[in-house]
PDB file of C-alpha atoms in Angstrom:
ATOM      1  CA  MET X  23      48.990-193.692  62.668  1.00 56.00           C
ATOM      2  CA  ASN X  24      46.589-195.090  65.667  1.00 60.00           C
ATOM      3  CA  LEU X  25      44.206-196.945  63.718  1.00 61.00           C
ATOM      4  CA  LEU X  26      42.182-197.845  66.928  1.00 63.00           C
ATOM      5  CA  LYS X  27      41.165-194.354  67.216  1.00 76.00           C
ATOM      6  CA  LEU X  28      38.613-195.071  63.944  1.00 90.00           C
ATOM      7  CA  VAL X  29      36.778-198.330  66.140  1.00 94.00           C
ATOM      8  CA  ARG X  30      33.269-196.773  67.074  1.00 95.00           C
ATOM      9  CA  GLN X  31      30.707-198.149  69.421  1.00 97.00           C
ATOM     10  CA  GLY X  32      26.964-196.245  69.987  1.00 97.00           C
ATOM     11  CA  ARG X  33      22.999-195.898  68.798  1.00 97.00           C
ATOM     12  CA  ALA X  34      21.871-196.236  65.037  1.00 98.00           C
ATOM     13  CA  TRP X  35      20.048-193.312  63.976  1.00 98.00           C
ATOM     14  CA  CYS X  36      18.646-193.699  60.571  1.00 98.00           C
ATOM     15  CA  PHE X  37      18.329-192.314  57.325  1.00 97.00           C
ATOM     16  CA  GLY X  38      17.157-192.032  54.221  1.00 97.00           C
ATOM     17  CA  ASP X  39      18.356-191.090  50.431  1.00 97.00           C
ATOM     18  CA  GLN X  40      19.390-188.283  49.623  1.00 97.00           C
ATOM     19  CA  VAL X  41      19.251-186.368  52.303  1.00 96.00           C
ATOM     20  CA  ASP X  42      20.399-183.116  51.978  1.00 94.00           C
ATOM     21  CA  THR X  43      22.058-180.620  53.802  1.00 92.00           C
ATOM     22  CA  ASP X  44      19.940-178.401  54.184  1.00 92.00           C
ATOM     23  CA  GLN X  45      18.020-181.043  56.430  1.00 93.00           C
ATOM     24  CA  VAL X  46      21.633-181.835  57.782  1.00 94.00           C
ATOM     25  CA  LEU X  47      21.634-178.814  59.205  1.00 92.00           C
ATOM     26  CA  PRO X  48      18.619-175.846  58.815  1.00 88.00           C
ATOM     27  CA  GLY X  49      19.338-172.884  56.818  1.00 85.00           C
ATOM     28  CA  ARG X  50      17.670-171.044  59.608  1.00 87.00           C
ATOM     29  CA  TYR X  51      20.141-172.054  62.302  1.00 87.00           C
ATOM     30  CA  MET X  52      23.423-171.133  59.972  1.00 81.00           C
ATOM     31  CA  GLY X  53      23.850-167.768  62.020  1.00 80.00           C
ATOM     32  CA  LEU X  54      24.035-169.934  65.334  1.00 83.00           C
ATOM     33  CA  GLY X  55      28.064-169.254  65.482  1.00 81.00           C
ATOM     34  CA  ASP X  56      28.079-171.800  68.092  1.00 89.00           C
ATOM     35  CA  PRO X  57      28.520-175.197  67.260  1.00 92.00           C
ATOM     36  CA  ALA X  58      27.563-176.699  70.084  1.00 93.00           C
ATOM     37  CA  ARG X  59      24.533-174.769  70.371  1.00 93.00           C
ATOM     38  CA  ALA X  60      23.739-175.689  66.486  1.00 93.00           C
ATOM     39  CA  ALA X  61      24.414-178.997  67.087  1.00 95.00           C
ATOM     40  CA  ARG X  62      21.089-179.184  69.071  1.00 94.00           C
ATOM     41  CA  HIS X  63      18.993-178.621  65.433  1.00 94.00           C
ATOM     42  CA  LEU X  64      21.402-180.858  64.233  1.00 95.00           C
ATOM     43  CA  MET X  65      19.437-183.261  61.630  1.00 95.00           C
ATOM     44  CA  GLU X  66      15.735-180.982  62.876  1.00 92.00           C
ATOM     45  CA  GLY X  67      14.364-181.043  59.086  1.00 86.00           C
ATOM     46  CA  LEU X  68      13.822-185.217  59.187  1.00 94.00           C
ATOM     47  CA  ASP X  69      14.053-186.332  63.281  1.00 95.00           C
ATOM     48  CA  PRO X  70      12.619-183.236  65.515  1.00 92.00           C
ATOM     49  CA  GLU X  71      14.138-184.780  68.951  1.00 92.00           C
ATOM     50  CA  PHE X  72      17.981-185.496  66.846  1.00 96.00           C
ATOM     51  CA  GLY X  73      19.429-182.558  68.529  1.00 93.00           C
ATOM     52  CA  ALA X  74      18.113-183.366  71.561  1.00 93.00           C
ATOM     53  CA  GLN X  75      19.048-186.767  72.177  1.00 96.00           C
ATOM     54  CA  VAL X  76      21.732-187.769  70.420  1.00 95.00           C
ATOM     55  CA  ARG X  77      24.735-188.389  72.234  1.00 95.00           C
ATOM     56  CA  PRO X  78      28.371-188.389  72.133  1.00 95.00           C
ATOM     57  CA  GLY X  79      29.604-191.605  70.013  1.00 96.00           C
ATOM     58  CA  ASP X  80      25.981-192.052  68.378  1.00 97.00           C
ATOM     59  CA  ILE X  81      26.139-193.230  65.197  1.00 98.00           C
ATOM     60  CA  ILE X  82      24.535-191.999  61.713  1.00 98.00           C
ATOM     61  CA  VAL X  83      23.805-194.730  59.331  1.00 98.00           C
ATOM     62  CA  ALA X  84      21.628-193.605  55.941  1.00 98.00           C
ATOM     63  CA  GLY X  85      20.677-194.494  52.337  1.00 97.00           C
ATOM     64  CA  ARG X  86      22.278-192.948  48.395  1.00 97.00           C
ATOM     65  CA  ASN X  87      23.879-189.977  48.228  1.00 97.00           C
ATOM     66  CA  PHE X  88      24.237-188.788  51.925  1.00 97.00           C
ATOM     67  CA  GLY X  89      25.039-184.875  52.351  1.00 95.00           C
ATOM     68  CA  LEU X  90      24.400-183.983  48.798  1.00 94.00           C
ATOM     69  CA  GLY X  91      23.317-179.585  48.547  1.00 88.00           C
ATOM     70  CA  SER X  92      26.193-176.845  49.295  1.00 80.00           C
ATOM     71  CA  THR X  93      28.877-176.489  50.955  1.00 74.00           C
ATOM     72  CA  ARG X  94      27.613-176.326  54.661  1.00 77.00           C
ATOM     73  CA  GLY X  95      30.795-176.170  57.435  1.00 85.00           C
ATOM     74  CA  GLN X  96      28.346-175.260  59.727  1.00 89.00           C
ATOM     75  CA  ALA X  97      26.790-178.472  59.896  1.00 92.00           C
ATOM     76  CA  LEU X  98      29.982-180.149  60.071  1.00 93.00           C
ATOM     77  CA  LEU X  99      31.260-178.156  63.368  1.00 92.00           C
ATOM     78  CA  ALA X 100      28.432-178.558  64.975  1.00 94.00           C
ATOM     79  CA  MET X 101      28.170-183.137  64.192  1.00 94.00           C
ATOM     80  CA  LYS X 102      31.651-182.879  66.143  1.00 94.00           C
ATOM     81  CA  ALA X 103      30.526-180.955  68.754  1.00 94.00           C
ATOM     82  CA  ALA X 104      27.740-183.271  69.208  1.00 95.00           C
ATOM     83  CA  GLY X 105      30.776-185.645  69.593  1.00 95.00           C
ATOM     84  CA  LEU X 106      28.418-188.109  65.870  1.00 95.00           C
ATOM     85  CA  GLY X 107      30.575-190.689  66.178  1.00 96.00           C
ATOM     86  CA  GLY X 108      31.151-191.521  62.544  1.00 97.00           C
ATOM     87  CA  ILE X 109      28.146-192.046  59.966  1.00 98.00           C
ATOM     88  CA  VAL X 110      27.964-194.400  57.074  1.00 98.00           C
ATOM     89  CA  ALA X 111      25.490-194.151  54.145  1.00 98.00           C
ATOM     90  CA  GLU X 112      25.090-196.146  50.610  1.00 98.00           C
ATOM     91  CA  SER X 113      27.265-193.308  48.861  1.00 98.00           C
ATOM     92  CA  PHE X 114      28.023-189.845  50.292  1.00 97.00           C
ATOM     93  CA  SER X 115      27.511-186.780  48.085  1.00 95.00           C
ATOM     94  CA  ARG X 116      31.291-185.623  47.164  1.00 93.00           C
ATOM     95  CA  ILE X 117      32.220-182.308  48.889  1.00 93.00           C
ATOM     96  CA  PHE X 118      30.381-183.941  52.105  1.00 95.00           C
ATOM     97  CA  PHE X 119      32.329-186.531  52.321  1.00 95.00           C
ATOM     98  CA  ARG X 120      35.349-184.452  51.984  1.00 92.00           C
ATOM     99  CA  GLY X 121      34.752-182.313  54.460  1.00 93.00           C
ATOM    100  CA  CYS X 122      34.016-184.884  56.871  1.00 94.00           C
ATOM    101  CA  ILE X 123      37.363-186.014  56.212  1.00 92.00           C
ATOM    102  CA  SER X 124      38.524-182.838  56.776  1.00 91.00           C
ATOM    103  CA  GLU X 125      37.255-181.933  59.726  1.00 92.00           C
ATOM    104  CA  GLY X 126      38.092-185.509  61.354  1.00 93.00           C
ATOM    105  CA  ILE X 127      34.321-186.364  61.098  1.00 95.00           C
ATOM    106  CA  PRO X 128      34.911-190.314  60.407  1.00 95.00           C
ATOM    107  CA  VAL X 129      32.862-192.088  57.354  1.00 96.00           C
ATOM    108  CA  LEU X 130      32.360-195.235  55.661  1.00 97.00           C
ATOM    109  CA  GLU X 131      30.597-196.188  52.472  1.00 97.00           C
ATOM    110  CA  CYS X 132      28.797-199.291  53.249  1.00 98.00           C
ATOM    111  CA  PRO X 133      26.334-200.861  50.787  1.00 97.00           C
ATOM    112  CA  GLY X 134      23.595-202.426  51.743  1.00 96.00           C
ATOM    113  CA  ILE X 135      24.560-200.764  55.144  1.00 97.00           C
ATOM    114  CA  ARG X 136      20.546-199.572  56.024  1.00 96.00           C
ATOM    115  CA  GLY X 137      19.412-203.179  55.494  1.00 95.00           C
ATOM    116  CA  LEU X 138      21.527-204.619  58.594  1.00 96.00           C
ATOM    117  CA  VAL X 139      20.992-201.503  60.283  1.00 97.00           C
ATOM    118  CA  ALA X 140      17.424-199.655  62.629  1.00 97.00           C
ATOM    119  CA  THR X 141      17.229-196.550  64.592  1.00 97.00           C
ATOM    120  CA  GLY X 142      17.922-197.492  67.798  1.00 97.00           C
ATOM    121  CA  ASP X 143      21.017-200.322  66.905  1.00 98.00           C
ATOM    122  CA  GLU X 144      24.195-200.383  68.900  1.00 98.00           C
ATOM    123  CA  VAL X 145      26.501-201.073  66.392  1.00 98.00           C
ATOM    124  CA  LYS X 146      30.298-200.722  66.593  1.00 98.00           C
ATOM    125  CA  VAL X 147      32.184-199.252  63.158  1.00 97.00           C
ATOM    126  CA  ASP X 148      35.869-200.407  62.641  1.00 96.00           C
ATOM    127  CA  PHE X 149      36.012-197.385  59.910  1.00 95.00           C
ATOM    128  CA  GLY X 150      39.976-198.324  59.114  1.00 92.00           C
ATOM    129  CA  SER X 151      38.874-201.904  57.830  1.00 94.00           C
ATOM    130  CA  GLY X 152      35.655-201.256  57.068  1.00 96.00           C
ATOM    131  CA  GLU X 153      33.482-203.557  59.077  1.00 97.00           C
ATOM    132  CA  VAL X 154      30.202-202.571  60.624  1.00 98.00           C
ATOM    133  CA  CYS X 155      28.590-205.135  63.515  1.00 98.00           C
ATOM    134  CA  ASN X 156      25.350-204.371  64.641  1.00 98.00           C
ATOM    135  CA  LEU X 157      25.612-206.205  68.077  1.00 98.00           C
ATOM    136  CA  SER X 158      21.856-205.906  68.318  1.00 98.00           C
ATOM    137  CA  THR X 159      21.582-208.724  65.589  1.00 97.00           C
ATOM    138  CA  GLY X 160      25.122-210.374  65.277  1.00 97.00           C
ATOM    139  CA  ARG X 161      25.008-209.156  61.795  1.00 97.00           C
ATOM    140  CA  SER X 162      28.321-207.773  59.730  1.00 97.00           C
ATOM    141  CA  LEU X 163      28.352-206.389  56.597  1.00 97.00           C
ATOM    142  CA  ARG X 164      32.394-205.153  55.324  1.00 97.00           C
ATOM    143  CA  GLY X 165      32.170-201.629  53.727  1.00 97.00           C
ATOM    144  CA  ARG X 166      34.924-200.117  51.069  1.00 95.00           C
ATOM    145  CA  ARG X 167      37.948-199.870  53.163  1.00 91.00           C
ATOM    146  CA  LEU X 168      39.227-195.445  53.150  1.00 91.00           C
ATOM    147  CA  GLU X 169      42.530-194.669  50.610  1.00 87.00           C
ATOM    148  CA  GLY X 170      45.017-194.329  53.398  1.00 86.00           C
ATOM    149  CA  PHE X 171      46.212-190.868  54.237  1.00 85.00           C
ATOM    150  CA  MET X 172      42.568-190.121  55.114  1.00 89.00           C
ATOM    151  CA  LEU X 173      42.383-193.101  57.597  1.00 88.00           C
ATOM    152  CA  GLU X 174      45.979-190.387  58.383  1.00 88.00           C
ATOM    153  CA  ARG X 175      43.944-187.428  58.624  1.00 88.00           C
ATOM    154  CA  LEU X 176      41.115-189.237  60.314  1.00 88.00           C
ATOM    155  CA  ALA X 177      43.142-190.452  62.979  1.00 87.00           C
ATOM    156  CA  GLN X 178      44.521-187.083  64.157  1.00 86.00           C
ATOM    157  CA  GLY X 179      41.274-185.459  64.248  1.00 85.00           C
ATOM    158  CA  GLY X 180      41.638-184.068  60.711  1.00 82.00           C
ATOM    159  CA  SER X 181      43.747-182.158  58.311  1.00 82.00           C
ATOM    160  CA  LEU X 182      44.302-179.274  60.382  1.00 84.00           C
ATOM    161  CA  ALA X 183      45.537-181.581  63.264  1.00 80.00           C
ATOM    162  CA  PHE X 184      47.756-183.739  60.494  1.00 78.00           C
ATOM    163  CA  LEU X 185      49.226-180.405  59.358  1.00 84.00           C
ATOM    164  CA  ARG X 186      49.748-178.998  62.800  1.00 86.00           C
ATOM    165  CA  SER X 187      51.031-182.742  63.934  1.00 80.00           C
ATOM    166  CA  ARG X 188      53.785-182.234  60.894  1.00 80.00           C
ATOM    167  CA  GLY X 189      54.680-179.434  61.654  1.00 82.00           C
ATOM    168  CA  LEU X 190      52.959-177.026  58.574  1.00 82.00           C
ATOM    169  CA  VAL X 191      50.808-174.744  61.124  1.00 72.00           C
ATOM    170  CA  GLY X 192      51.139-173.203  63.570  1.00 71.00           C
ATOM    171  CA  GLY X 193      48.457-173.082  67.036  1.00 60.00           C
ATOM    172  CA  CYS X 194      46.969-169.986  67.154  1.00 53.00           C
ATOM    173  CA  GLU X 195      47.015-166.925  68.692  1.00 45.00           C
ATOM    174  CA  GLY X 196      43.755-166.348  72.296  1.00 43.00           C
ATOM    175  CA  GLY X 197      43.575-170.599  71.009  1.00 44.00           C
ATOM    176  CA  GLY X 198      41.649-169.048  68.234  1.00 45.00           C
ATOM    177  CA  ASP X 199      41.487-171.541  64.564  1.00 49.00           C
ATOM    178  CA  PRO X 200      42.039-170.266  61.704  1.00 45.00           C
ATOM    179  CA  ARG X 201      39.139-171.085  59.402  1.00 48.00           C
ATOM    180  CA  GLY X 202      37.633-168.560  61.260  1.00 45.00           C
ATOM    181  CA  GLY X 203      34.281-170.010  61.040  1.00 43.00           C
ATOM    182  CA  GLY X 204      34.046-170.321  57.823  1.00 41.00           C
ATOM    183  CA  GLY X 205      33.477-173.822  55.908  1.00 41.00           C
ATOM    184  CA  PRO X 206      36.286-176.484  56.332  1.00 42.00           C
ATOM    185  CA  ARG X 207      39.022-175.811  55.329  1.00 39.00           C
ATOM    186  CA  GLY X 208      40.774-178.655  52.258  1.00 42.00           C
ATOM    187  CA  ASP X 209      44.250-178.963  52.826  1.00 40.00           C
ATOM    188  CA  GLY X 210      45.319-178.997  48.984  1.00 42.00           C
ATOM    189  CA  ALA X 211      46.018-181.966  48.399  1.00 41.00           C
ATOM    190  CA  ALA X 212      42.032-183.050  49.803  1.00 42.00           C
ATOM    191  CA  PRO X 213      41.098-186.907  49.429  1.00 45.00           C
ATOM    192  CA  SER X 214      39.110-188.003  46.663  1.00 48.00           C
ATOM    193  CA  ALA X 215      35.368-189.919  47.073  1.00 50.00           C
ATOM    194  CA  PRO X 216      32.867-191.752  45.605  1.00 52.00           C
ATOM    195  CA  ARG X 217      31.238-190.228  43.253  1.00 51.00           C
ATOM    196  CA  ALA X 218      27.991-188.407  44.577  1.00 50.00           C
ATOM    197  CA  GLU X 219      24.518-190.336  42.836  1.00 51.00           C
ATOM    198  CA  ARG X 220      23.028-188.291  39.701  1.00 47.00           C
TER     199      ARG X 220
END
């Protein structure tokens, strides 16, 4: 397993507590179909400029219970299409956390992160070890390291790529996605996640 793939560096975009999936990608964009088009509307409910200004490798930093609300696979696909480097939050909604692992979007639960990073800071996150370094200030913090099987899926690019690498899932005729536009698909052994706060 190559954990170097899980070291990401980029600008931080900071958000608060209880960011729900309708704020991550508003419902009116669910029918766009093309994840790249949907990516232009990411986080629009909280920062209208995010979709236009986010760059590949940028990292979302958030407070408690990030991603609560309805399961929204389109939001995860849009994040992937935007080239998001990953998400570091004080805590995550359980379903959203598992969806990110399944889609190959690096996530790290890191209590205290909102006090370490401000929007625009350059951050380096080692999703393999759990270490977050604010390169703009020189301060660092260690989050809760993911379990090995989660890291393995992330290093492969998500659950589908992980299964393909083991010959358990074949390619699709014409190169299409076997999920057919539905939400994130588990592999029958979906990773556990921190409990969502109430």
